[in-house]
C-alpha positions as a LaTeX table, in Angstrom:
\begin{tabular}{lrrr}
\hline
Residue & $x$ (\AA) & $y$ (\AA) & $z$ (\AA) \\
\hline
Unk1 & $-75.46$ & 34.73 & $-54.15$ \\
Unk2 & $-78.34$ & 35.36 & $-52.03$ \\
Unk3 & $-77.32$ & 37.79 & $-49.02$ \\
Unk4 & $-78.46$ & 37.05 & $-45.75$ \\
Unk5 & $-81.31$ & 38.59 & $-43.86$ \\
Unk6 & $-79.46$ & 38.90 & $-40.50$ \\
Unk7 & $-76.82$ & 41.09 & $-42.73$ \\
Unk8 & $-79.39$ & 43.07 & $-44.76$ \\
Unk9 & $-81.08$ & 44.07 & $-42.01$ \\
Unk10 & $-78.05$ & 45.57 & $-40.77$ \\
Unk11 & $-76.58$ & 47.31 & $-43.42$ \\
Unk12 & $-80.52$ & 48.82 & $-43.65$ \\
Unk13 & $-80.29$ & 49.80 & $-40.10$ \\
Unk14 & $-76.89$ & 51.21 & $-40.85$ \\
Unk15 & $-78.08$ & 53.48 & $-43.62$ \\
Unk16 & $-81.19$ & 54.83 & $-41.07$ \\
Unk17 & $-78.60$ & 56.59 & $-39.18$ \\
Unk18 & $-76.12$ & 57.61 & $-41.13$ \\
Unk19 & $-78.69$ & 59.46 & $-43.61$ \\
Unk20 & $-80.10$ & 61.12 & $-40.42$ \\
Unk21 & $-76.43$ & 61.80 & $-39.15$ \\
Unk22 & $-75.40$ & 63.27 & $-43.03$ \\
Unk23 & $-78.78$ & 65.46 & $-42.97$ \\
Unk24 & $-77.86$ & 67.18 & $-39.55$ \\
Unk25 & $-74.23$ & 67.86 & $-41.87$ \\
Unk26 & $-72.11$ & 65.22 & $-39.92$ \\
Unk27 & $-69.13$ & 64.30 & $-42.28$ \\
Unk28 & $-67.58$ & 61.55 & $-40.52$ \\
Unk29 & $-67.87$ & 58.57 & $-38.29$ \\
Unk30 & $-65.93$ & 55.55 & $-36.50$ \\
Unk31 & $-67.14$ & 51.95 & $-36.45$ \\
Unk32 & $-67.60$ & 52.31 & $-32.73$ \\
Unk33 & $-69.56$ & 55.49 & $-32.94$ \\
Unk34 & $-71.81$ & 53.41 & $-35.40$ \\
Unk35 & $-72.23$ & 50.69 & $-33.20$ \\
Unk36 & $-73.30$ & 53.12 & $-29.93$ \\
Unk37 & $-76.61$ & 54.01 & $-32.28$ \\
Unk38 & $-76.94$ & 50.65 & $-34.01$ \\
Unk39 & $-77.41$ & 47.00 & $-32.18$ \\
Unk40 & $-73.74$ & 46.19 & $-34.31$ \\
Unk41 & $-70.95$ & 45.59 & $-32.53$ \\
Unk42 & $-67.70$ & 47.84 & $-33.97$ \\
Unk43 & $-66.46$ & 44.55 & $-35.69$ \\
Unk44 & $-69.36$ & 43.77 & $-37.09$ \\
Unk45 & $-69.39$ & 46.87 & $-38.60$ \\
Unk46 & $-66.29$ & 46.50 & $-40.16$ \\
Unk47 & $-66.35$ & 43.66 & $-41.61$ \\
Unk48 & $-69.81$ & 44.66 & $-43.35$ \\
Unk49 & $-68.78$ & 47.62 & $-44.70$ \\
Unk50 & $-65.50$ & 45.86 & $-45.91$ \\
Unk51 & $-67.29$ & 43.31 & $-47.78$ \\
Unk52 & $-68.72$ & 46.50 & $-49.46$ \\
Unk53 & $-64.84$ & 47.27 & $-50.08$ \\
Unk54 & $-65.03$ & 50.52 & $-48.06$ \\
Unk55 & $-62.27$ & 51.12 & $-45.81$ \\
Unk56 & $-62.43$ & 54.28 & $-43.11$ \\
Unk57 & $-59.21$ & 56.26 & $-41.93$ \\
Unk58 & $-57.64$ & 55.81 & $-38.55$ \\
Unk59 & $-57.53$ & 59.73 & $-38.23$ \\
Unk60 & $-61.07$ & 60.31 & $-39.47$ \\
Unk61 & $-63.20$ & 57.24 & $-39.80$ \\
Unk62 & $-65.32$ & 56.62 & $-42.80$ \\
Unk63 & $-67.31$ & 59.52 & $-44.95$ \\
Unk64 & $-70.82$ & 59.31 & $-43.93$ \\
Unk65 & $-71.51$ & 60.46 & $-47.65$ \\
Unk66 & $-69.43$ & 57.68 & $-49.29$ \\
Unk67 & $-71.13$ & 54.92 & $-47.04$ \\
Unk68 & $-73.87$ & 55.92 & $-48.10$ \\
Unk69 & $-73.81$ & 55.80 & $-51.69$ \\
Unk70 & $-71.80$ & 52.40 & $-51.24$ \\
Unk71 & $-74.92$ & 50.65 & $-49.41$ \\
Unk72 & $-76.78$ & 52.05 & $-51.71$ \\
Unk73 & $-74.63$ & 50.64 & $-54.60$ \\
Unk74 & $-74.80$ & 47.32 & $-52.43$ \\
Unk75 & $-78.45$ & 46.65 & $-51.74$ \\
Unk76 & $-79.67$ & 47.86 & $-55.35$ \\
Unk77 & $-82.48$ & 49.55 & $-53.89$ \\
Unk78 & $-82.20$ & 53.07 & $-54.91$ \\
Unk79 & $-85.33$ & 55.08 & $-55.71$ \\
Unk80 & $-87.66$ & 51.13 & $-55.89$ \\
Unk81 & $-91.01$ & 51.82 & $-56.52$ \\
Unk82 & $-93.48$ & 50.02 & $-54.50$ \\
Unk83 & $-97.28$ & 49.28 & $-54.32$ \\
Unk84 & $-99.98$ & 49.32 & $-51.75$ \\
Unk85 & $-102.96$ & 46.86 & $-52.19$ \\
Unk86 & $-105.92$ & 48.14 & $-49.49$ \\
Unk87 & $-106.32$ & 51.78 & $-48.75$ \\
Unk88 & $-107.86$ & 51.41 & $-45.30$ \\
Unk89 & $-106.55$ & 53.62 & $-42.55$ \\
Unk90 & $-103.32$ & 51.66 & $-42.26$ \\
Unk91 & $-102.56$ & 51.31 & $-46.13$ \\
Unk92 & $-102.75$ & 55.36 & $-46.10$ \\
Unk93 & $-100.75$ & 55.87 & $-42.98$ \\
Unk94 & $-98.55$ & 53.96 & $-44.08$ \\
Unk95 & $-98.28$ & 55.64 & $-47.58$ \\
Unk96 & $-97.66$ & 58.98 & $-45.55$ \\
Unk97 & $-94.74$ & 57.06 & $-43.61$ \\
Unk98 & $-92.87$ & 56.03 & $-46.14$ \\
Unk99 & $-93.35$ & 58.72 & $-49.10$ \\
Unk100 & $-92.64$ & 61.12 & $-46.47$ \\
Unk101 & $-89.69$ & 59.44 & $-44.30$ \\
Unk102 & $-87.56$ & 57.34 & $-47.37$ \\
Unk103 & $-85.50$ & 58.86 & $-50.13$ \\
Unk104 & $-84.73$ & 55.14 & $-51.27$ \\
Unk105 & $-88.57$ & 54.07 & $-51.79$ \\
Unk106 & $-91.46$ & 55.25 & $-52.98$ \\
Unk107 & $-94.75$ & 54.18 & $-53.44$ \\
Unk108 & $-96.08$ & 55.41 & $-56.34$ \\
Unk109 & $-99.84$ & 53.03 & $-57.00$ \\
Unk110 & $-102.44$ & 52.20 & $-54.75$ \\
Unk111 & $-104.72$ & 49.43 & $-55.49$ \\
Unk112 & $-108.31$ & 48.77 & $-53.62$ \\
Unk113 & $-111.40$ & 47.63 & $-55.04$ \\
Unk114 & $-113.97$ & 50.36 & $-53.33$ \\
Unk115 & $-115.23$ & 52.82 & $-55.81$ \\
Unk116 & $-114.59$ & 55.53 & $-52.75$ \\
Unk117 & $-111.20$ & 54.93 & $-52.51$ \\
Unk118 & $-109.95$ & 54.68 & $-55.99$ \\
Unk119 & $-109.11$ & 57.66 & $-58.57$ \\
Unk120 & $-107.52$ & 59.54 & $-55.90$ \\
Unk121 & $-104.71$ & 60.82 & $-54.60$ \\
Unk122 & $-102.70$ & 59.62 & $-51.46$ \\
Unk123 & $-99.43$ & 61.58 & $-50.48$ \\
Unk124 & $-98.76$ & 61.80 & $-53.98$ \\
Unk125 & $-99.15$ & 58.08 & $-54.58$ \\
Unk126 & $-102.28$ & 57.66 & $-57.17$ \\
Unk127 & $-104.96$ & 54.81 & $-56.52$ \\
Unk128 & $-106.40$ & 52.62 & $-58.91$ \\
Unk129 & $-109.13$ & 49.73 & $-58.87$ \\
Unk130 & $-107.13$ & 46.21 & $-58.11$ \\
Unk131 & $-108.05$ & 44.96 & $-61.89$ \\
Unk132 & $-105.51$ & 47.73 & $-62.79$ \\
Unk133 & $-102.84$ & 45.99 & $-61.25$ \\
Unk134 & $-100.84$ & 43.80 & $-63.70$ \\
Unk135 & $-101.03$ & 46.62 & $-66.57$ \\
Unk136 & $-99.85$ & 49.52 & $-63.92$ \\
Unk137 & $-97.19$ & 47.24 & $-62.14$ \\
Unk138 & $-95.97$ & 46.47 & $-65.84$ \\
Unk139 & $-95.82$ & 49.78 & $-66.66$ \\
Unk140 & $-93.89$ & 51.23 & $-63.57$ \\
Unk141 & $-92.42$ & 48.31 & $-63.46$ \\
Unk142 & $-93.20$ & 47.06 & $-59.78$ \\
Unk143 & $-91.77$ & 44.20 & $-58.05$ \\
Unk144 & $-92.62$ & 44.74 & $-54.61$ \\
Unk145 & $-96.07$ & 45.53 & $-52.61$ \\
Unk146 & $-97.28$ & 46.22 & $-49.29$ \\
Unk147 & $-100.24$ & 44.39 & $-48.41$ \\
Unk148 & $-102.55$ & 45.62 & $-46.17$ \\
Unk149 & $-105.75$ & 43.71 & $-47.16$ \\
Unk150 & $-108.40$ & 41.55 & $-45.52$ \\
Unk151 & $-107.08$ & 38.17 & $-44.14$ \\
Unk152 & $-110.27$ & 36.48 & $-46.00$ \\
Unk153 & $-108.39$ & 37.65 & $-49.49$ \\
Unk154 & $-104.83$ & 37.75 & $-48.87$ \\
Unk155 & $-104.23$ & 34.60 & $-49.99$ \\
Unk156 & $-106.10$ & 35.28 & $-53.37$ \\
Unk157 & $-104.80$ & 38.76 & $-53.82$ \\
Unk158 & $-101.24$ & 37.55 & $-53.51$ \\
Unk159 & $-101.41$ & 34.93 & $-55.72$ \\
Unk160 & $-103.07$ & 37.20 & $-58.57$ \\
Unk161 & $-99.53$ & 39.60 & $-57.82$ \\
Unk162 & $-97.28$ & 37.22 & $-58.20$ \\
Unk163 & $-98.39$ & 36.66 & $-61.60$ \\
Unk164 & $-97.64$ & 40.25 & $-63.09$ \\
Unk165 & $-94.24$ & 39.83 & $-61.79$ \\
Unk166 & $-94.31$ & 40.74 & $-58.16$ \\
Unk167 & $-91.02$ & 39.37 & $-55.94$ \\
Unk168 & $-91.75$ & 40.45 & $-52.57$ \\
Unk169 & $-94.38$ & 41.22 & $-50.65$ \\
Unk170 & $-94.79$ & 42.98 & $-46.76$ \\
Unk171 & $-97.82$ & 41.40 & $-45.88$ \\
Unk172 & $-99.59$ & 43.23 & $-42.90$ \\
Unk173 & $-103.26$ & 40.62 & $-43.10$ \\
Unk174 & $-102.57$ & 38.48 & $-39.95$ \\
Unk175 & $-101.80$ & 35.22 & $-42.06$ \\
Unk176 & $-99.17$ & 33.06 & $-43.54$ \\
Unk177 & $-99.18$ & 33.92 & $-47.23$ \\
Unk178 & $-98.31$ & 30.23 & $-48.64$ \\
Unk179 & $-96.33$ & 31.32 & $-52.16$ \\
Unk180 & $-93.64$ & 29.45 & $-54.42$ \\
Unk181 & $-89.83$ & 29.74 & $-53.06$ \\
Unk182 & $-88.87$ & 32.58 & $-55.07$ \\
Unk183 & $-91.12$ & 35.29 & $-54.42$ \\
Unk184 & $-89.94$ & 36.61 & $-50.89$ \\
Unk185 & $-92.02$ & 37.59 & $-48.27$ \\
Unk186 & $-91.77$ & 39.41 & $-44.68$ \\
Unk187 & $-94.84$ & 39.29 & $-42.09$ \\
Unk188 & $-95.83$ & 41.50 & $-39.97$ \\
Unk189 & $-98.40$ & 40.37 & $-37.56$ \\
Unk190 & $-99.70$ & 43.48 & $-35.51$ \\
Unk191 & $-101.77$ & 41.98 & $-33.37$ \\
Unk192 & $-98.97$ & 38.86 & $-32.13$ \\
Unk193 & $-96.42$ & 41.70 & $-31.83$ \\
Unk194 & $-98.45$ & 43.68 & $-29.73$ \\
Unk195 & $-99.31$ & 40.60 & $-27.95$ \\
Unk196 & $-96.43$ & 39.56 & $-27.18$ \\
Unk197 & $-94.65$ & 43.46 & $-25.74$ \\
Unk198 & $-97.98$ & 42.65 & $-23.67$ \\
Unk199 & $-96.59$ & 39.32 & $-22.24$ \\
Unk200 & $-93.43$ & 40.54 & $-21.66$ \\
Unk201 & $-94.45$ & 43.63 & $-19.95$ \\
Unk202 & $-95.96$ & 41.92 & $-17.43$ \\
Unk203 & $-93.43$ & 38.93 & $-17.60$ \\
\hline
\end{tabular}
């Protein structure tokens, strides 16, 4: 059953702060002290984490550890590898982000098709020419990429993925990737979202 993406987006946001809450050496919280750091209310919260069949104590709340490790065990991403196609400024800043912020993904290939930025190394994540891709992603066994490409290729590029086995895709080129049903994809349109703080700011 396919979860939805109101309810994964929580649990995500959950994890965030409890992992930064746990590193700090916090061993327990209460649903309401969860909801005063996440946009949950304490209900919510409950019920989510019960559907994950974790139950806190009245005395103590829940074990920031154990939560933890049971969103973990519910979102099956633990340790996902993940590619980068386009090694412009933002494909490497955003390699730095990630590799240096997540302990749940990584992303381990970088794919680009300029001789200059290829055969390198990128905050540990190695870069290879984009006719590489379906024999690397094979190999490390990659279902999801960033894309941070040209809106002229996107399109192309994305369609080329899908076929070495690519699921999802975060697609950062300012365009509406048009893809069969089950590959799953998230936009993130930098310019429109800047656009529209800009709106509202003066709104």
């Amino acid at each position: 059953m396919r979860r939805s993406e109101k309810k994964i987006e929580r649990i995500i946001n959950y994890r965030r702060v409890l992992v930064k809450l746990d590193r700090n050496g916090q061993p327990n919280i209460f649903s309401h002290q969860l909801s005063a750091l996440t946009n949950a209310t304490p209900a919510q919260i409950r019920r989510d984490l019960m559907e994950m069949e974790t139950t806190g104590s009245p005395a103590h709340g829940y074990v920031i550890k154990e939560l933890i490790a049971s969103i973990n065990d519910y979102i099956g991403v633990d340790k996902e590898k993940v590619a980068i196609i386009g090694l412009g400024n933002l494909g490497k800043a955003i390699i730095n982000y990630v590799n240096g912020s997540s302990e749940n993904l990584k992303i381990t290939a970088g794919f680009d098709i300029q001789p200059e930025k290829v055969d390198r190394v990128v905050a540990g994540c190695h870069s290879y020419h984009l006719r590489e891709f379906e024999k690397i992603a094979k190999k490390e066994n990659i279902k999801t990429v960033i894309l941070t490409v040209p809106v002229r290729v996107a399109q192309d590029v994305a369609e080329e993925i899908i076929k070495a086995g690519v699921k999802g895709i975060l697609n950062y080129a300012p365009i509406n990737l048009h893809l069969p049903d089950n590959i799953y994809v998230e936009n993130r349109d930098m310019i429109a979202a800047v656009e529209k703080v800009a709106y509202f700011s003066e709104h």
